[in-house]
């Protein structure tokens, strides 16, 4: 098994797929953590779908799909930011924009009428046809995205958690949210090319969701999220390579699901096993008080 | 600039509006260093808007506003602020100490590498508000009273000279409310900070506060509780008969929705 995986990576296209995949997974899982914590998961679902419309439009007009992806997702990010801060209102606006974009994508598709393979690969991704220069481009863009997120780390977390105090403290809330959504748009556009627009969501949300169940500090959660994301990608590309023509996105989505489910079941509370607090609650703690100092000192760990 | 303008808060003839409607007019008062002020009044009287005015988030329609002798501005480090109805997401993976840390450097760029100095600062202020027992707990699992203490720690960690607390006692039971009030009372003495605390129930605050700022009906009155919370002052503020009844050492305002 191990030898056959090593043997796989003699193929340059798989090397390229793996390398781009790793950078994409890194960016997507770091960005994804903030998407989850900031309540922007619906935006994370909508952006790739909107990107699909852009890619379909690009195919129709005879330019590279990746240009369409970037243009549409970045425009959509700006629109989502303008849609307001109140989550419900924002989600409705996102839904309207997304369905409009999907409709537009469908129209481009039916007008195009050509060979559907290119469109199919936008929807579901492909490990084929990734060149060395694609890898370099993806690596640079992903690393820039991750670095920007790290620069904005504290104010961004502050905004996601407590927007009113952040604003009073002088954090440029609107500007930073816009920048963050732009970074999401770039990440999504990169990721669509490998995992496809329908399944980008798994890479954005899967690792972050699992990580924030496993731990409760933001730094640790982001580290775990990044490690999980990269691991899913390596496993996904390798399994796709081994299986021949099975799609990468299928494997990544399945692994992400299979890891998330048990974590979700056993870690009910942030960073703690489900069985533990129940026991502590009944044995030592008077009714009405959930936590005692002792209880938390034990799980203490720093980021 | 007069001497009064050096006070933590100084307002002269200030008019504030909200959504095209005047909500306060002719507000003139000063708050001195270390003073503890309770801000009272019915919903919509402008209590939160007044705090936002001091924070530089809302502009006055007329008049002068001075905060420590300067115009209000966003991100003023001299002010600590804890808003009303915090939508602290219970699923958010942030621990108590992270919440307090936001008050120290949440507005700064960069990833914020952990340092011993930062940790000690956070530990010290958490100790000061008596929250050391749950410093590592996820915020989502804390009670309302515990969160309020952490909120205070978050406010105090930047060493402000003026603290604005918007309804910190809402959704707390009497015991928890008393604990928070006692804590604020002690801290403002030990740290010599001026405090403006918005509340609906003056009674638990009476032993601790210096003055009351009462907003109602577009106007305001400020002074000692026994001179503001009276039949005469409140009736003239509301512009209709209001009664104040004292029973069991508590004041009850009758005839208005407070």
PDB file of C-alpha atoms in Angstrom, chain A residues 58-177:
ATOM      1  CA  UNK A  58     -15.564  32.341 -18.665  1.00  0.00           C
ATOM      2  CA  UNK A  59     -15.907  29.056 -20.557  1.00  0.00           C
ATOM      3  CA  UNK A  60     -18.711  30.578 -22.603  1.00  0.00           C
ATOM      4  CA  UNK A  61     -16.643  33.638 -23.478  1.00  0.00           C
ATOM      5  CA  UNK A  62     -13.641  31.475 -24.231  1.00  0.00           C
ATOM      6  CA  UNK A  63     -11.331  32.634 -21.439  1.00  0.00           C
ATOM      7  CA  UNK A  64      -9.793  30.517 -18.696  1.00  0.00           C
ATOM      8  CA  UNK A  65     -12.355  29.521 -16.056  1.00  0.00           C
ATOM      9  CA  UNK A  66     -10.046  30.653 -13.266  1.00  0.00           C
ATOM     10  CA  UNK A  67     -10.473  34.309 -14.326  1.00  0.00           C
ATOM     11  CA  UNK A  68     -14.229  33.980 -14.119  1.00  0.00           C
ATOM     12  CA  UNK A  69     -13.870  32.383 -10.696  1.00  0.00           C
ATOM     13  CA  UNK A  70     -11.782  35.209  -9.298  1.00  0.00           C
ATOM     14  CA  UNK A  71     -13.918  37.993 -10.739  1.00  0.00           C
ATOM     15  CA  UNK A  72     -17.256  36.586  -9.613  1.00  0.00           C
ATOM     16  CA  UNK A  73     -16.211  35.479  -6.130  1.00  0.00           C
ATOM     17  CA  UNK A  74     -14.518  38.789  -5.358  1.00  0.00           C
ATOM     18  CA  UNK A  75     -17.537  40.771  -6.582  1.00  0.00           C
ATOM     19  CA  UNK A  76     -19.785  38.513  -4.520  1.00  0.00           C
ATOM     20  CA  UNK A  77     -17.586  39.013  -1.445  1.00  0.00           C
ATOM     21  CA  UNK A  78     -18.031  42.775  -1.774  1.00  0.00           C
ATOM     22  CA  UNK A  79     -21.799  42.308  -2.199  1.00  0.00           C
ATOM     23  CA  UNK A  80     -22.014  40.060   0.865  1.00  0.00           C
ATOM     24  CA  UNK A  81     -20.119  42.620   2.928  1.00  0.00           C
ATOM     25  CA  UNK A  82     -22.514  45.334   1.794  1.00  0.00           C
ATOM     26  CA  UNK A  83     -25.413  43.043   2.759  1.00  0.00           C
ATOM     27  CA  UNK A  84     -25.169  44.013   6.406  1.00  0.00           C
ATOM     28  CA  UNK A  85     -23.847  42.747   9.682  1.00  0.00           C
ATOM     29  CA  UNK A  86     -26.996  41.176  11.048  1.00  0.00           C
ATOM     30  CA  UNK A  87     -26.595  37.459  10.228  1.00  0.00           C
ATOM     31  CA  UNK A  88     -30.169  36.668   9.228  1.00  0.00           C
ATOM     32  CA  UNK A  89     -30.487  39.651   6.943  1.00  0.00           C
ATOM     33  CA  UNK A  90     -27.076  38.874   5.486  1.00  0.00           C
ATOM     34  CA  UNK A  91     -27.929  35.222   4.818  1.00  0.00           C
ATOM     35  CA  UNK A  92     -31.103  36.153   2.970  1.00  0.00           C
ATOM     36  CA  UNK A  93     -29.113  38.567   0.789  1.00  0.00           C
ATOM     37  CA  UNK A  94     -26.491  35.876   0.165  1.00  0.00           C
ATOM     38  CA  UNK A  95     -29.184  33.387  -0.832  1.00  0.00           C
ATOM     39  CA  UNK A  96     -30.716  35.766  -3.338  1.00  0.00           C
ATOM     40  CA  UNK A  97     -27.335  36.613  -4.873  1.00  0.00           C
ATOM     41  CA  UNK A  98     -26.288  32.950  -4.968  1.00  0.00           C
ATOM     42  CA  UNK A  99     -29.405  31.681  -6.726  1.00  0.00           C
ATOM     43  CA  UNK A 100     -29.160  34.512  -9.236  1.00  0.00           C
ATOM     44  CA  UNK A 101     -25.563  33.491  -9.927  1.00  0.00           C
ATOM     45  CA  UNK A 102     -26.500  29.823 -10.264  1.00  0.00           C
ATOM     46  CA  UNK A 103     -29.203  30.760 -12.737  1.00  0.00           C
ATOM     47  CA  UNK A 104     -26.675  32.796 -14.673  1.00  0.00           C
ATOM     48  CA  UNK A 105     -24.270  29.835 -14.635  1.00  0.00           C
ATOM     49  CA  UNK A 106     -26.963  27.538 -15.977  1.00  0.00           C
ATOM     50  CA  UNK A 107     -27.707  29.984 -18.774  1.00  0.00           C
ATOM     51  CA  UNK A 108     -24.045  30.176 -19.780  1.00  0.00           C
ATOM     52  CA  UNK A 109     -23.925  26.383 -19.797  1.00  0.00           C
ATOM     53  CA  UNK A 110     -26.923  25.965 -22.057  1.00  0.00           C
ATOM     54  CA  UNK A 111     -25.677  28.715 -24.376  1.00  0.00           C
ATOM     55  CA  UNK A 112     -22.207  27.161 -24.503  1.00  0.00           C
ATOM     56  CA  UNK A 113     -23.453  23.789 -25.625  1.00  0.00           C
ATOM     57  CA  UNK A 114     -19.906  22.568 -26.156  1.00  0.00           C
ATOM     58  CA  UNK A 115     -18.017  19.777 -24.530  1.00  0.00           C
ATOM     59  CA  UNK A 116     -19.266  19.529 -20.935  1.00  0.00           C
ATOM     60  CA  UNK A 117     -16.056  18.091 -19.504  1.00  0.00           C
ATOM     61  CA  UNK A 118     -14.652  21.499 -18.536  1.00  0.00           C
ATOM     62  CA  UNK A 119     -17.826  22.464 -16.723  1.00  0.00           C
ATOM     63  CA  UNK A 120     -17.999  19.101 -15.017  1.00  0.00           C
ATOM     64  CA  UNK A 121     -14.499  19.590 -13.649  1.00  0.00           C
ATOM     65  CA  UNK A 122     -15.460  23.021 -12.283  1.00  0.00           C
ATOM     66  CA  UNK A 123     -18.343  21.453 -10.412  1.00  0.00           C
ATOM     67  CA  UNK A 124     -16.474  18.472  -9.038  1.00  0.00           C
ATOM     68  CA  UNK A 125     -12.800  19.320  -9.413  1.00  0.00           C
ATOM     69  CA  UNK A 126     -10.001  17.417 -11.034  1.00  0.00           C
ATOM     70  CA  UNK A 127      -6.456  16.376 -10.334  1.00  0.00           C
ATOM     71  CA  UNK A 128      -5.673  16.397 -14.016  1.00  0.00           C
ATOM     72  CA  UNK A 129      -4.114  19.225 -15.917  1.00  0.00           C
ATOM     73  CA  UNK A 130      -2.510  21.084 -13.014  1.00  0.00           C
ATOM     74  CA  UNK A 131       0.784  22.415 -14.287  1.00  0.00           C
ATOM     75  CA  UNK A 132       3.917  23.408 -12.371  1.00  0.00           C
ATOM     76  CA  UNK A 133       3.112  27.073 -12.897  1.00  0.00           C
ATOM     77  CA  UNK A 134      -0.379  26.461 -11.500  1.00  0.00           C
ATOM     78  CA  UNK A 135       1.278  24.997  -8.421  1.00  0.00           C
ATOM     79  CA  UNK A 136       3.501  28.037  -7.986  1.00  0.00           C
ATOM     80  CA  UNK A 137       0.571  30.418  -8.481  1.00  0.00           C
ATOM     81  CA  UNK A 138      -1.572  28.472  -6.006  1.00  0.00           C
ATOM     82  CA  UNK A 139       1.245  28.329  -3.465  1.00  0.00           C
ATOM     83  CA  UNK A 140       1.872  32.067  -3.612  1.00  0.00           C
ATOM     84  CA  UNK A 141      -1.802  33.003  -3.402  1.00  0.00           C
ATOM     85  CA  UNK A 142      -2.496  30.556  -0.569  1.00  0.00           C
ATOM     86  CA  UNK A 143       0.478  31.710   1.468  1.00  0.00           C
ATOM     87  CA  UNK A 144      -0.438  35.356   0.930  1.00  0.00           C
ATOM     88  CA  UNK A 145      -3.987  34.578   2.090  1.00  0.00           C
ATOM     89  CA  UNK A 146      -2.769  32.781   5.198  1.00  0.00           C
ATOM     90  CA  UNK A 147      -0.317  35.580   5.998  1.00  0.00           C
ATOM     91  CA  UNK A 148      -3.020  38.228   5.626  1.00  0.00           C
ATOM     92  CA  UNK A 149      -5.289  36.273   7.947  1.00  0.00           C
ATOM     93  CA  UNK A 150      -2.468  36.041  10.474  1.00  0.00           C
ATOM     94  CA  UNK A 151      -1.876  39.788  10.273  1.00  0.00           C
ATOM     95  CA  UNK A 152      -5.589  40.421  10.854  1.00  0.00           C
ATOM     96  CA  UNK A 153      -5.846  37.594  13.374  1.00  0.00           C
ATOM     97  CA  UNK A 154      -6.642  39.496  16.559  1.00  0.00           C
ATOM     98  CA  UNK A 155      -8.964  42.206  15.222  1.00  0.00           C
ATOM     99  CA  UNK A 156     -10.728  39.645  13.045  1.00  0.00           C
ATOM    100  CA  UNK A 157     -11.387  37.361  15.986  1.00  0.00           C
ATOM    101  CA  UNK A 158     -12.500  40.380  17.996  1.00  0.00           C
ATOM    102  CA  UNK A 159     -14.962  41.378  15.248  1.00  0.00           C
ATOM    103  CA  UNK A 160     -16.343  37.875  14.917  1.00  0.00           C
ATOM    104  CA  UNK A 161     -16.801  37.513  18.634  1.00  0.00           C
ATOM    105  CA  UNK A 162     -17.804  40.944  19.845  1.00  0.00           C
ATOM    106  CA  UNK A 163     -18.380  43.405  16.989  1.00  0.00           C
ATOM    107  CA  UNK A 164     -19.719  46.263  19.093  1.00  0.00           C
ATOM    108  CA  UNK A 165     -16.809  46.419  21.482  1.00  0.00           C
ATOM    109  CA  UNK A 166     -14.423  45.951  18.567  1.00  0.00           C
ATOM    110  CA  UNK A 167     -15.962  48.967  16.879  1.00  0.00           C
ATOM    111  CA  UNK A 168     -15.771  51.046  20.049  1.00  0.00           C
ATOM    112  CA  UNK A 169     -12.114  50.038  20.368  1.00  0.00           C
ATOM    113  CA  UNK A 170     -11.474  51.561  16.970  1.00  0.00           C
ATOM    114  CA  UNK A 171     -11.261  48.381  14.891  1.00  0.00           C
ATOM    115  CA  UNK A 172     -12.237  49.160  11.274  1.00  0.00           C
ATOM    116  CA  UNK A 173     -14.979  46.534  11.295  1.00  0.00           C
ATOM    117  CA  UNK A 174     -16.354  46.996   7.777  1.00  0.00           C
ATOM    118  CA  UNK A 175     -12.978  47.200   6.110  1.00  0.00           C
ATOM    119  CA  UNK A 176     -11.587  44.125   7.833  1.00  0.00           C
ATOM    120  CA  UNK A 177     -14.727  42.086   7.148  1.00  0.00           C
TER     121      UNK A 177
END
